[in-house]
mmCIF file of C-alpha atoms and ligand atoms in Angstrom:
data_model
loop_
_atom_site.group_PDB
_atom_site.id
_atom_site.type_symbol
_atom_site.label_atom_id
_atom_site.label_comp_id
_atom_site.label_asym_id
_atom_site.label_seq_id
_atom_site.Cartn_x
_atom_site.Cartn_y
_atom_site.Cartn_z
ATOM 1 C CA UNK B 249 36.163 12.947 5.816
ATOM 2 C CA UNK B 250 32.605 14.237 7.722
ATOM 3 C CA UNK B 251 30.533 11.824 9.446
ATOM 4 C CA UNK B 252 26.932 10.742 7.848
ATOM 5 C CA UNK B 253 25.172 12.350 10.880
ATOM 6 C CA UNK B 254 26.922 15.665 9.495
ATOM 7 C CA UNK B 255 25.920 15.212 6.389
ATOM 8 C CA UNK B 256 22.197 14.263 6.510
ATOM 9 C CA UNK B 257 21.216 13.725 9.646
ATOM 10 C CA UNK B 258 17.352 13.295 8.566
ATOM 11 C CA UNK B 259 17.893 10.509 7.318
ATOM 12 C CA UNK B 260 19.800 8.606 9.786
ATOM 13 C CA UNK B 261 18.470 5.370 11.766
ATOM 14 C CA UNK B 262 19.675 2.647 13.073
ATOM 15 C CA UNK B 263 19.538 0.513 10.182
ATOM 16 C CA UNK B 264 21.926 3.315 8.583
ATOM 17 C CA UNK B 265 24.565 3.386 11.346
ATOM 18 C CA UNK B 266 26.619 0.297 10.256
ATOM 19 C CA UNK B 267 27.399 1.628 7.117
ATOM 20 C CA UNK B 268 31.127 0.775 6.451
ATOM 21 C CA UNK B 269 32.422 4.312 5.092
ATOM 22 C CA UNK B 270 35.787 2.345 3.916
ATOM 23 C CA UNK B 271 33.666 0.683 1.438
ATOM 24 C CA UNK B 272 34.054 3.680 -0.524
ATOM 25 C CA UNK B 273 37.147 3.544 -1.163
ATOM 26 C CA UNK B 274 37.120 0.009 -1.467
ATOM 27 C CA UNK B 275 34.868 1.094 -4.767
ATOM 28 C CA UNK B 276 37.155 4.063 -5.602
ATOM 29 C CA UNK B 277 33.946 6.411 -4.917
ATOM 30 C CA UNK B 278 34.670 10.040 -3.530
ATOM 31 C CA UNK B 279 35.020 10.062 -0.258
ATOM 32 C CA UNK B 280 33.535 13.718 -0.166
ATOM 33 C CA UNK B 281 29.943 14.463 1.266
ATOM 34 C CA UNK B 282 27.529 11.576 0.996
ATOM 35 C CA UNK B 283 23.687 10.797 1.792
ATOM 36 C CA UNK B 284 21.976 7.550 2.331
ATOM 37 C CA UNK B 285 18.122 7.101 2.193
ATOM 38 C CA UNK B 286 16.587 3.570 2.805
ATOM 39 C CA UNK B 287 14.751 2.543 -0.132
ATOM 40 C CA UNK B 288 12.254 -0.736 -0.926
ATOM 41 C CA UNK B 289 10.199 -3.000 1.718
ATOM 42 C CA UNK B 290 12.088 -6.215 0.799
ATOM 43 C CA UNK B 291 11.609 -8.682 4.441
ATOM 44 C CA UNK B 292 15.616 -9.832 3.719
ATOM 45 C CA UNK B 293 18.022 -7.524 3.211
ATOM 46 C CA UNK B 294 18.579 -3.622 3.667
ATOM 47 C CA UNK B 295 18.755 -1.501 0.989
ATOM 48 C CA UNK B 296 19.912 2.067 0.335
ATOM 49 C CA UNK B 297 20.517 5.093 -2.415
ATOM 50 C CA UNK B 298 24.117 6.315 -1.900
ATOM 51 C CA UNK B 299 24.381 10.002 -3.319
ATOM 52 C CA UNK B 300 27.067 11.765 -3.925
ATOM 53 C CA UNK B 301 25.591 15.692 -3.917
ATOM 54 C CA UNK B 302 29.118 17.300 -4.090
ATOM 55 C CA UNK B 303 31.034 14.797 -6.382
ATOM 56 C CA UNK B 304 30.441 13.873 -10.177
ATOM 57 C CA UNK B 305 29.790 10.411 -9.170
ATOM 58 C CA UNK B 306 26.300 9.050 -10.398
ATOM 59 C CA UNK B 307 24.178 7.427 -7.213
ATOM 60 C CA UNK B 308 24.617 3.773 -6.551
ATOM 61 C CA UNK B 309 21.402 1.281 -5.098
ATOM 62 C CA UNK B 310 23.807 -0.806 -2.499
ATOM 63 C CA UNK B 311 22.334 -3.667 -0.394
ATOM 64 C CA UNK B 312 23.213 -5.532 2.898
ATOM 65 C CA UNK B 313 23.209 -8.917 2.043
ATOM 66 C CA UNK B 314 21.390 -10.698 4.404
ATOM 67 C CA UNK B 315 24.646 -13.532 4.839
ATOM 68 C CA UNK B 316 22.407 -15.293 7.066
ATOM 69 C CA UNK B 317 19.872 -16.247 4.386
ATOM 70 C CA UNK B 318 22.264 -16.609 1.268
ATOM 71 C CA UNK B 319 25.140 -18.543 1.413
ATOM 72 C CA UNK B 320 27.670 -18.986 0.847
ATOM 73 C CA UNK B 321 28.033 -15.933 -0.460
ATOM 74 C CA UNK B 322 30.222 -16.847 -3.240
ATOM 75 C CA UNK B 323 27.604 -19.009 -4.535
ATOM 76 C CA UNK B 324 25.364 -17.036 -4.747
ATOM 77 C CA UNK B 325 27.172 -13.663 -5.879
ATOM 78 C CA UNK B 326 28.322 -15.954 -8.825
ATOM 79 C CA UNK B 327 25.364 -17.081 -9.787
ATOM 80 C CA UNK B 328 23.933 -13.418 -10.004
ATOM 81 C CA UNK B 329 26.913 -12.962 -12.661
ATOM 82 C CA UNK B 330 25.886 -15.641 -14.293
ATOM 83 C CA UNK B 331 22.312 -14.628 -14.842
ATOM 84 C CA UNK B 332 23.418 -10.597 -15.525
ATOM 85 C CA UNK B 333 26.007 -12.166 -18.012
ATOM 86 C CA UNK B 334 22.953 -14.154 -20.073
ATOM 87 C CA UNK B 335 20.736 -10.545 -19.725
ATOM 88 C CA UNK B 336 22.653 -8.295 -20.809
ATOM 89 C CA UNK B 337 24.379 -10.001 -23.362
ATOM 90 C CA UNK B 338 20.394 -11.320 -24.649
ATOM 91 C CA UNK B 339 18.973 -7.524 -23.669
ATOM 92 C CA UNK B 340 22.065 -5.826 -26.059
ATOM 93 C CA UNK B 341 20.619 -8.020 -29.100
ATOM 94 C CA UNK B 342 17.958 -7.199 -31.426
ATOM 95 C CA UNK B 343 15.346 -9.763 -29.044
ATOM 96 C CA UNK B 344 15.808 -7.302 -25.614
ATOM 97 C CA UNK B 345 12.017 -6.491 -26.033
ATOM 98 C CA UNK B 346 12.801 -3.106 -24.386
ATOM 99 C CA UNK B 347 13.805 -4.857 -21.196
ATOM 100 C CA UNK B 348 16.500 -3.460 -18.962
ATOM 101 C CA UNK B 349 19.346 -5.766 -17.550
ATOM 102 C CA UNK B 350 21.295 -4.967 -13.976
ATOM 103 C CA UNK B 351 24.669 -4.524 -13.903
ATOM 104 C CA UNK B 352 26.840 -4.853 -10.772
ATOM 105 C CA UNK B 353 29.398 -2.222 -9.822
ATOM 106 C CA UNK B 354 32.949 -3.999 -8.881
ATOM 107 C CA UNK B 355 35.310 -2.953 -6.387
ATOM 108 C CA UNK B 356 38.969 -1.960 -7.191
ATOM 109 C CA UNK B 357 40.243 -5.299 -6.949
ATOM 110 C CA UNK B 358 37.307 -6.671 -9.271
ATOM 111 C CA UNK B 359 35.151 -8.275 -6.187
ATOM 112 C CA UNK B 360 31.674 -8.518 -6.589
ATOM 113 C CA UNK B 361 31.228 -7.993 -2.741
ATOM 114 C CA UNK B 362 32.421 -6.123 -0.081
ATOM 115 C CA UNK B 363 32.774 -7.291 3.232
ATOM 116 C CA UNK B 364 33.297 -5.288 6.255
ATOM 117 C CA UNK B 365 34.785 -5.426 9.502
ATOM 118 C CA UNK B 366 31.740 -6.880 11.294
ATOM 119 C CA UNK B 367 31.116 -9.775 8.349
ATOM 120 C CA UNK B 368 28.939 -7.968 6.403
ATOM 121 C CA UNK B 369 28.672 -8.182 3.227
ATOM 122 C CA UNK B 370 27.687 -5.476 0.889
ATOM 123 C CA UNK B 371 27.104 -5.000 -3.257
ATOM 124 C CA UNK B 372 26.782 -1.732 -5.653
ATOM 125 C CA UNK B 373 24.534 -1.312 -8.680
ATOM 126 C CA UNK B 374 23.940 1.876 -10.692
ATOM 127 C CA UNK B 375 20.776 3.472 -9.155
ATOM 128 C CA UNK B 376 17.845 3.094 -12.144
ATOM 129 C CA UNK B 377 16.621 6.204 -12.565
ATOM 130 C CA UNK B 378 13.164 7.500 -13.911
ATOM 131 C CA UNK B 379 11.789 3.529 -12.510
ATOM 132 C CA UNK B 380 9.386 3.106 -10.163
ATOM 133 C CA UNK B 381 8.283 -0.581 -8.436
ATOM 134 C CA UNK B 382 4.792 -1.098 -6.889
ATOM 135 C CA UNK B 383 3.598 -2.474 -3.350
ATOM 136 C CA UNK B 384 0.108 -2.375 -4.743
ATOM 137 C CA UNK B 385 -1.015 -2.788 -8.136
ATOM 138 C CA UNK B 386 -3.096 0.070 -9.683
ATOM 139 C CA UNK B 387 -4.552 -1.566 -12.418
ATOM 140 C CA UNK B 388 -5.142 -4.382 -14.588
ATOM 141 C CA UNK B 389 -2.902 -2.279 -17.605
ATOM 142 C CA UNK B 390 -0.196 -1.920 -14.827
ATOM 143 C CA UNK B 391 -0.470 -6.001 -13.566
ATOM 144 C CA UNK B 392 -0.277 -6.385 -17.303
ATOM 145 C CA UNK B 393 3.226 -4.332 -18.109
ATOM 146 C CA UNK B 394 4.888 -5.768 -15.144
ATOM 147 C CA UNK B 395 3.482 -9.404 -16.388
ATOM 148 C CA UNK B 396 5.282 -8.614 -19.129
ATOM 149 C CA UNK B 397 8.731 -8.032 -17.823
ATOM 150 C CA UNK B 398 8.581 -11.297 -15.818
ATOM 151 C CA UNK B 399 7.771 -13.076 -18.800
ATOM 152 C CA UNK B 400 10.010 -12.259 -20.672
ATOM 153 C CA UNK B 401 12.849 -13.086 -18.093
ATOM 154 C CA UNK B 402 10.974 -16.337 -17.663
ATOM 155 C CA UNK B 403 11.780 -16.852 -21.770
ATOM 156 C CA UNK B 404 15.422 -15.348 -21.744
ATOM 157 C CA UNK B 405 16.149 -17.730 -18.823
ATOM 158 C CA UNK B 406 14.732 -20.691 -20.586
ATOM 159 C CA UNK B 407 18.207 -20.157 -22.787
ATOM 160 C CA UNK B 408 20.231 -21.341 -20.042
ATOM 161 C CA UNK B 409 20.245 -25.099 -18.752
ATOM 162 C CA UNK B 410 18.416 -24.751 -15.389
ATOM 163 C CA UNK B 411 21.194 -27.080 -13.708
ATOM 164 C CA UNK B 412 23.553 -24.165 -14.387
ATOM 165 C CA UNK B 413 22.804 -22.104 -11.135
ATOM 166 C CA UNK B 414 23.057 -24.244 -8.057
ATOM 167 C CA UNK B 415 20.152 -23.676 -5.790
ATOM 168 C CA UNK B 416 21.203 -21.378 -3.193
ATOM 169 C CA UNK B 417 18.136 -21.660 -0.864
ATOM 170 C CA UNK B 418 17.505 -25.951 -1.211
ATOM 171 C CA UNK B 419 13.947 -26.842 -1.345
ATOM 172 C CA UNK B 420 12.635 -23.327 -1.253
ATOM 173 C CA UNK B 421 9.141 -23.907 -3.295
ATOM 174 C CA UNK B 422 9.166 -27.356 -1.929
ATOM 175 C CA UNK B 423 5.653 -27.171 -0.556
ATOM 176 C CA UNK B 424 6.411 -30.914 1.112
ATOM 177 C CA UNK B 425 9.551 -30.078 2.942
ATOM 178 C CA UNK B 426 8.272 -27.090 4.044
ATOM 179 C CA UNK B 427 4.864 -28.570 5.562
ATOM 180 C CA UNK B 428 7.682 -30.782 7.212
ATOM 181 C CA UNK B 429 9.582 -27.484 8.851
ATOM 182 C CA UNK B 430 6.142 -26.106 9.410
ATOM 183 C CA UNK B 431 4.738 -29.375 11.451
ATOM 184 C CA UNK B 432 8.311 -29.525 13.483
ATOM 185 C CA UNK B 433 7.616 -26.268 14.292
ATOM 186 C CA UNK B 434 4.086 -26.344 15.595
ATOM 187 C CA UNK B 435 5.397 -29.531 17.611
ATOM 188 C CA UNK B 436 7.540 -26.925 19.373
ATOM 189 C CA UNK B 437 6.310 -23.477 19.059
ATOM 190 C CA UNK B 438 7.852 -20.089 20.642
ATOM 191 C CA UNK B 439 6.010 -19.185 23.963
ATOM 192 C CA UNK B 440 2.627 -21.261 22.986
ATOM 193 C CA UNK B 441 2.103 -19.462 19.750
ATOM 194 C CA UNK B 442 0.083 -22.459 18.866
ATOM 195 C CA UNK B 443 -2.585 -22.080 20.853
ATOM 196 C CA UNK B 444 -3.272 -18.251 19.254
ATOM 197 C CA UNK B 445 -3.412 -19.927 15.799
ATOM 198 C CA UNK B 446 -5.458 -23.314 15.601
ATOM 199 C CA UNK B 447 -7.695 -21.858 12.372
ATOM 200 C CA UNK B 448 -4.469 -20.920 10.481
ATOM 201 C CA UNK B 449 -2.837 -24.934 11.652
ATOM 202 C CA UNK B 450 -6.094 -26.658 10.804
ATOM 203 C CA UNK B 451 -6.137 -24.226 7.039
ATOM 204 C CA UNK B 452 -2.813 -25.202 6.438
ATOM 205 C CA UNK B 453 -3.358 -29.667 6.642
ATOM 206 C CA UNK B 454 -6.611 -29.248 5.282
ATOM 207 C CA UNK B 455 -5.248 -28.002 2.005
ATOM 208 C CA UNK B 456 -2.480 -29.557 1.962
ATOM 209 C CA UNK B 457 -2.329 -32.781 -0.199
ATOM 210 C CA UNK B 458 -3.811 -29.990 -3.088
ATOM 211 C CA UNK B 459 -1.019 -28.015 -2.852
ATOM 212 C CA UNK B 460 1.605 -30.516 -3.154
ATOM 213 C CA UNK B 461 0.598 -31.504 -6.614
ATOM 214 C CA UNK B 462 2.558 -29.453 -8.352
ATOM 215 C CA UNK B 463 5.698 -30.687 -6.370
ATOM 216 C CA UNK B 464 4.433 -34.617 -7.001
ATOM 217 C CA UNK B 465 4.279 -33.601 -10.960
ATOM 218 C CA UNK B 466 7.313 -31.722 -11.326
ATOM 219 C CA UNK B 467 8.443 -35.243 -9.839
ATOM 220 C CA UNK B 468 6.983 -37.078 -12.498
ATOM 221 C CA UNK B 469 7.974 -34.963 -14.821
ATOM 222 C CA UNK B 470 4.766 -33.827 -15.953
ATOM 223 C CA UNK B 471 5.766 -30.120 -15.227
ATOM 224 C CA UNK B 472 9.111 -29.309 -16.216
ATOM 225 C CA UNK B 473 11.804 -27.463 -14.195
ATOM 226 C CA UNK B 474 12.934 -24.104 -15.668
ATOM 227 C CA UNK B 475 15.214 -21.526 -14.535
ATOM 228 C CA UNK B 476 12.752 -19.206 -12.556
ATOM 229 C CA UNK B 477 13.023 -15.934 -10.540
ATOM 230 C CA UNK B 478 11.054 -17.112 -7.370
ATOM 231 C CA UNK B 479 10.594 -13.736 -6.178
ATOM 232 C CA UNK B 480 8.416 -12.476 -8.846
ATOM 233 C CA UNK B 481 6.217 -9.973 -6.043
ATOM 234 C CA UNK B 482 5.086 -7.091 -8.251
ATOM 235 C CA UNK B 483 7.719 -4.676 -6.374
ATOM 236 C CA UNK B 484 10.545 -7.013 -8.015
ATOM 237 C CA UNK B 485 9.641 -5.673 -11.585
ATOM 238 C CA UNK B 486 10.257 -1.485 -12.287
ATOM 239 C CA UNK B 487 8.377 0.618 -14.869
ATOM 240 C CA UNK B 488 9.517 3.258 -16.569
ATOM 241 C CA UNK B 489 7.555 6.890 -16.407
ATOM 242 C CA UNK B 490 5.155 5.574 -18.811
ATOM 243 C CA UNK B 491 4.067 2.597 -17.028
ATOM 244 C CA UNK B 492 6.181 0.315 -19.362
ATOM 245 C CA UNK B 493 7.833 -2.881 -17.510
ATOM 246 C CA UNK B 494 11.173 -2.405 -17.989
ATOM 247 C CA UNK B 495 13.167 -4.401 -15.718
ATOM 248 C CA UNK B 496 12.738 -7.369 -13.297
ATOM 249 C CA UNK B 497 15.446 -7.110 -10.048
ATOM 250 C CA UNK B 498 15.726 -9.232 -7.257
ATOM 251 C CA UNK B 499 17.807 -11.812 -8.841
ATOM 252 C CA UNK B 500 18.809 -13.653 -5.933
ATOM 253 C CA UNK B 501 16.411 -16.351 -5.079
ATOM 254 C CA UNK B 502 16.982 -17.626 -9.213
ATOM 255 C CA UNK B 503 17.194 -21.015 -9.050
ATOM 256 C CA UNK B 504 15.773 -24.088 -10.925
ATOM 257 C CA UNK B 505 11.867 -24.365 -10.256
ATOM 258 C CA UNK B 506 8.163 -24.439 -11.736
ATOM 259 C CA UNK B 507 7.008 -21.493 -13.853
ATOM 260 C CA UNK B 508 4.109 -21.307 -11.311
ATOM 261 C CA UNK B 509 5.763 -20.445 -8.368
ATOM 262 C CA UNK B 510 6.890 -17.114 -10.870
ATOM 263 C CA UNK B 511 3.420 -16.938 -12.008
ATOM 264 C CA UNK B 512 1.777 -17.955 -8.348
ATOM 265 C CA UNK B 513 3.789 -15.287 -6.707
ATOM 266 C CA UNK B 514 2.756 -12.464 -9.297
ATOM 267 C CA UNK B 515 -0.495 -12.859 -9.288
ATOM 268 C CA UNK B 516 -0.894 -12.847 -5.383
ATOM 269 C CA UNK B 517 0.898 -9.757 -4.931
ATOM 270 C CA UNK B 518 -0.249 -8.504 -8.567
ATOM 271 C CA UNK B 519 -3.464 -8.917 -8.043
ATOM 272 C CA UNK B 520 -4.523 -9.329 -4.288
ATOM 273 C CA UNK B 521 -7.010 -5.835 -3.096
ATOM 274 C CA UNK B 522 -4.368 -5.521 -0.213
ATOM 275 C CA UNK B 523 -0.936 -5.320 1.026
ATOM 276 C CA UNK B 524 0.145 -8.443 2.179
ATOM 277 C CA UNK B 525 0.388 -7.872 5.991
ATOM 278 C CA UNK B 526 -3.263 -5.896 5.675
ATOM 279 C CA UNK B 527 -5.034 -7.667 9.213
ATOM 280 C CA UNK B 528 -8.963 -6.622 7.987
ATOM 281 C CA UNK B 529 -8.953 -9.793 6.409
ATOM 282 C CA UNK B 530 -12.383 -8.408 5.037
ATOM 283 C CA UNK B 531 -10.061 -6.161 2.933
ATOM 284 C CA UNK B 532 -8.575 -9.144 1.051
ATOM 285 C CA UNK B 533 -9.094 -10.837 -1.848
ATOM 286 C CA UNK B 534 -8.120 -11.797 -5.227
ATOM 287 C CA UNK B 535 -8.946 -8.707 -7.903
ATOM 288 C CA UNK B 536 -9.811 -10.446 -10.982
ATOM 289 C CA UNK B 537 -9.698 -7.656 -13.722
ATOM 290 C CA UNK B 538 -6.083 -7.351 -12.443
ATOM 291 C CA UNK B 539 -5.714 -11.183 -12.353
ATOM 292 C CA UNK B 540 -6.905 -10.863 -16.752
ATOM 293 C CA UNK B 541 -4.288 -8.002 -16.622
ATOM 294 C CA UNK B 542 -1.138 -10.419 -15.203
ATOM 295 C CA UNK B 543 -2.354 -13.546 -17.108
ATOM 296 C CA UNK B 544 -2.746 -11.840 -20.203
ATOM 297 C CA UNK B 545 1.049 -9.976 -19.875
ATOM 298 C CA UNK B 546 2.756 -12.812 -19.036
ATOM 299 C CA UNK B 547 1.389 -15.459 -21.200
ATOM 300 C CA UNK B 548 1.418 -13.080 -24.530
ATOM 301 C CA UNK B 549 5.484 -13.238 -23.834
ATOM 302 C CA UNK B 550 5.151 -16.966 -22.875
ATOM 303 C CA UNK B 551 2.215 -18.624 -23.923
ATOM 304 C CA UNK B 552 4.275 -20.936 -26.269
ATOM 305 C CA UNK B 553 7.000 -21.707 -24.140
ATOM 306 C CA UNK B 554 4.501 -23.880 -22.097
ATOM 307 C CA UNK B 555 3.297 -27.104 -22.316
ATOM 308 C CA UNK B 556 -0.550 -27.801 -21.865
ATOM 309 C CA UNK B 557 0.301 -29.262 -17.962
ATOM 310 C CA UNK B 558 1.870 -25.750 -16.921
ATOM 311 C CA UNK B 559 -0.924 -23.974 -18.556
ATOM 312 C CA UNK B 560 -3.595 -25.972 -16.811
ATOM 313 C CA UNK B 561 -2.560 -25.171 -13.497
ATOM 314 C CA UNK B 562 -1.943 -21.743 -13.677
ATOM 315 C CA UNK B 563 -5.120 -20.783 -12.357
ATOM 316 C CA UNK B 564 -4.266 -22.552 -9.366
ATOM 317 C CA UNK B 565 -0.631 -21.250 -8.779
ATOM 318 C CA UNK B 566 -1.810 -17.994 -6.942
ATOM 319 C CA UNK B 567 -3.739 -20.386 -4.373
ATOM 320 C CA UNK B 568 -0.403 -22.092 -4.199
ATOM 321 C CA UNK B 569 1.751 -19.647 -3.623
ATOM 322 C CA UNK B 570 -0.036 -17.588 -1.669
ATOM 323 C CA UNK B 571 -0.599 -20.851 0.718
ATOM 324 C CA UNK B 572 3.186 -21.354 0.824
ATOM 325 C CA UNK B 573 3.871 -17.787 1.645
ATOM 326 C CA UNK B 574 1.416 -18.193 4.141
ATOM 327 C CA UNK B 575 2.784 -21.088 5.209
ATOM 328 C CA UNK B 576 5.958 -19.987 5.583
ATOM 329 C CA UNK B 577 4.659 -16.769 7.387
ATOM 330 C CA UNK B 578 2.960 -19.036 9.912
ATOM 331 C CA UNK B 579 6.008 -21.219 10.559
ATOM 332 C CA UNK B 580 7.936 -18.326 11.201
ATOM 333 C CA UNK B 581 5.327 -16.838 14.017
ATOM 334 C CA UNK B 582 5.783 -20.525 15.408
ATOM 335 C CA UNK B 583 9.736 -20.143 15.701
ATOM 336 C CA UNK B 584 9.665 -16.688 17.026
ATOM 337 C CA UNK B 585 10.274 -14.531 14.146
ATOM 338 C CA UNK B 586 13.439 -15.123 13.536
ATOM 339 C CA UNK B 587 13.173 -15.072 9.242
ATOM 340 C CA UNK B 588 11.595 -12.005 8.199
ATOM 341 C CA UNK B 589 11.705 -8.807 9.215
ATOM 342 C CA UNK B 590 8.265 -7.809 11.482
ATOM 343 C CA UNK B 591 7.551 -4.757 13.560
ATOM 344 C CA UNK B 592 5.465 -5.945 15.955
ATOM 345 C CA UNK B 593 4.297 -9.491 17.606
ATOM 346 C CA UNK B 594 1.715 -10.880 15.330
ATOM 347 C CA UNK B 595 2.949 -9.563 12.079
ATOM 348 C CA UNK B 596 3.930 -12.662 10.883
ATOM 349 C CA UNK B 597 0.234 -13.933 12.126
ATOM 350 C CA UNK B 598 -1.562 -11.454 10.251
ATOM 351 C CA UNK B 599 0.561 -12.047 7.125
ATOM 352 C CA UNK B 600 -0.510 -15.565 7.267
ATOM 353 C CA UNK B 601 -4.139 -15.065 7.747
ATOM 354 C CA UNK B 602 -3.596 -12.521 5.414
ATOM 355 C CA UNK B 603 -2.455 -15.113 2.640
ATOM 356 C CA UNK B 604 -4.345 -18.079 3.424
ATOM 357 C CA UNK B 605 -7.200 -15.867 2.952
ATOM 358 C CA UNK B 606 -6.106 -14.482 -0.602
ATOM 359 C CA UNK B 607 -5.492 -18.362 -1.227
ATOM 360 C CA UNK B 608 -9.135 -19.478 -0.307
ATOM 361 C CA UNK B 609 -10.379 -16.423 -2.379
ATOM 362 C CA UNK B 610 -8.168 -17.697 -5.609
ATOM 363 C CA UNK B 611 -9.459 -21.374 -5.272
ATOM 364 C CA UNK B 612 -13.339 -19.773 -4.705
ATOM 365 C CA UNK B 613 -12.987 -18.523 -7.968
ATOM 366 C CA UNK B 614 -11.094 -21.156 -10.001
ATOM 367 C CA UNK B 615 -13.328 -22.055 -12.607
ATOM 368 C CA UNK B 616 -13.559 -17.996 -13.608
ATOM 369 C CA UNK B 617 -9.933 -17.658 -13.277
ATOM 370 C CA UNK B 618 -9.199 -20.645 -15.910
ATOM 371 C CA UNK B 619 -11.695 -18.883 -18.370
ATOM 372 C CA UNK B 620 -8.442 -16.101 -18.657
ATOM 373 C CA UNK B 621 -5.968 -18.565 -19.032
ATOM 374 C CA UNK B 622 -7.502 -21.342 -21.074
ATOM 375 C CA UNK B 623 -8.615 -20.124 -24.574
ATOM 376 C CA UNK B 624 -5.736 -18.799 -26.969
ATOM 377 C CA UNK B 625 -6.328 -14.853 -27.448
ATOM 378 C CA UNK B 626 -4.829 -12.218 -29.590
ATOM 379 C CA UNK B 627 -2.676 -9.885 -28.162
ATOM 380 C CA UNK B 628 -0.969 -6.966 -29.905
HETATM 381 C C1 GN1 K 247 11.160 -12.345 0.923
HETATM 382 O O1 GN1 K 247 13.293 -10.084 0.186
HETATM 383 P P1 GN1 K 247 11.851 -10.292 -0.267
HETATM 384 O O2 GN1 K 247 10.613 -8.644 0.640
HETATM 385 O O3 GN1 K 247 11.713 -9.498 -1.515
HETATM 386 C C2 GN1 K 247 11.177 -13.675 0.740
HETATM 387 C C3 GN1 K 247 10.694 -14.432 -0.078
HETATM 388 C C4 GN1 K 247 8.694 -14.580 -0.191
HETATM 389 C C5 GN1 K 247 9.313 -12.463 0.334
HETATM 390 C C6 GN1 K 247 7.519 -11.971 0.898
HETATM 391 C C7 GN1 K 247 14.294 -14.966 0.479
HETATM 392 O O4 GN1 K 247 11.290 -11.288 -0.262
HETATM 393 O O5 GN1 K 247 10.233 -15.476 -0.430
HETATM 394 O O6 GN1 K 247 7.915 -14.396 -0.883
HETATM 395 O O7 GN1 K 247 9.274 -11.859 1.260
HETATM 396 N N1 GN1 K 247 12.540 -13.916 0.091
HETATM 397 C C8 GN1 K 247 13.528 -15.303 0.780
HETATM 398 O O8 GN1 K 247 6.826 -11.309 1.163
HETATM 399 O O9 GN1 K 247 12.781 -15.505 1.735
HETATM 400 MG MG1 MG K 248 13.690 -10.148 -2.403
#
């Protein structure tokens, strides 16, 4: 077999050097020429498009799983298999609403993932041709389309008991626990980094009580626990060439949670005027037209599923998620950047500042945002 370097010199990068060629044999794939190309902009796993220019084999989406974060692997992959089985049954029925499910590719030995000699885990999916993801949303209509798919995702998963998918990352969106981790990190910062961000530390503390209310209301049973996606960044929904939302991806964090995590994460990414690491804060804010598009798309599917308490807090949920994700970025910055991929030393701090700016802007517009959510509208 020829080496990867001989075949695609321009595609080589440090992150691809660890590609284990015996993975091809394990999956009964052609061992002729192949190309491996980095795709996506996720902060956790490494993702590639694997194609075989000289063979019949269709291209595959390959992921090296970050097993420091997602562990144990059998639990992660077992959860994924359960979710995919349910979604594919639902989508094959008359009520699939044009949504597409992911399919795992199995090894020759029927394993859901492959472990290489260095202990890295890999998994494969067919590459979904003709579908695209967007880091930045282009219009209110595009936000509507992606949000509809996230809405269907919540609706389909509401047919499974939340407890059937155990938590893979405990307390993932539990704001009080995240605050405890944060305060612990503030008390022992990496290389005095706390000195560089007093305003951000103060922002966290100022809004802590308000942002914890979601958790308190869940604990009291006012907000129901649902099976949620928990990573509904807008780039985790794929749109087809006509701009129709078709497929929700990145399902590793599906677990019991609140609808506010999904709606809020969608808003903080779909309705922001800038990327989440834009360092010029003058460019960061909430775009109301995109907010409206996202809210209408989501609610066109799930309005009747949600109770009045859930609906009344959707307007605030974008502020809560921007706060929570900013809090996680800031905690990682204070701890020396062990969790998120970063490309420069202040990357996590810039992300935190960006998210706090967005959170504040959403707080400042609560009345206007609630006006899009609370009255019932007619949808086509
Ligand atoms: C991570 O992998 P990616 O980029 O989709 C993170 C999310 C954050 C997001 C912030 C397992 O998601 O929780 O919202 O970064 N995933 C995990 O961009 O921590
Ligand atoms: Mg992800």
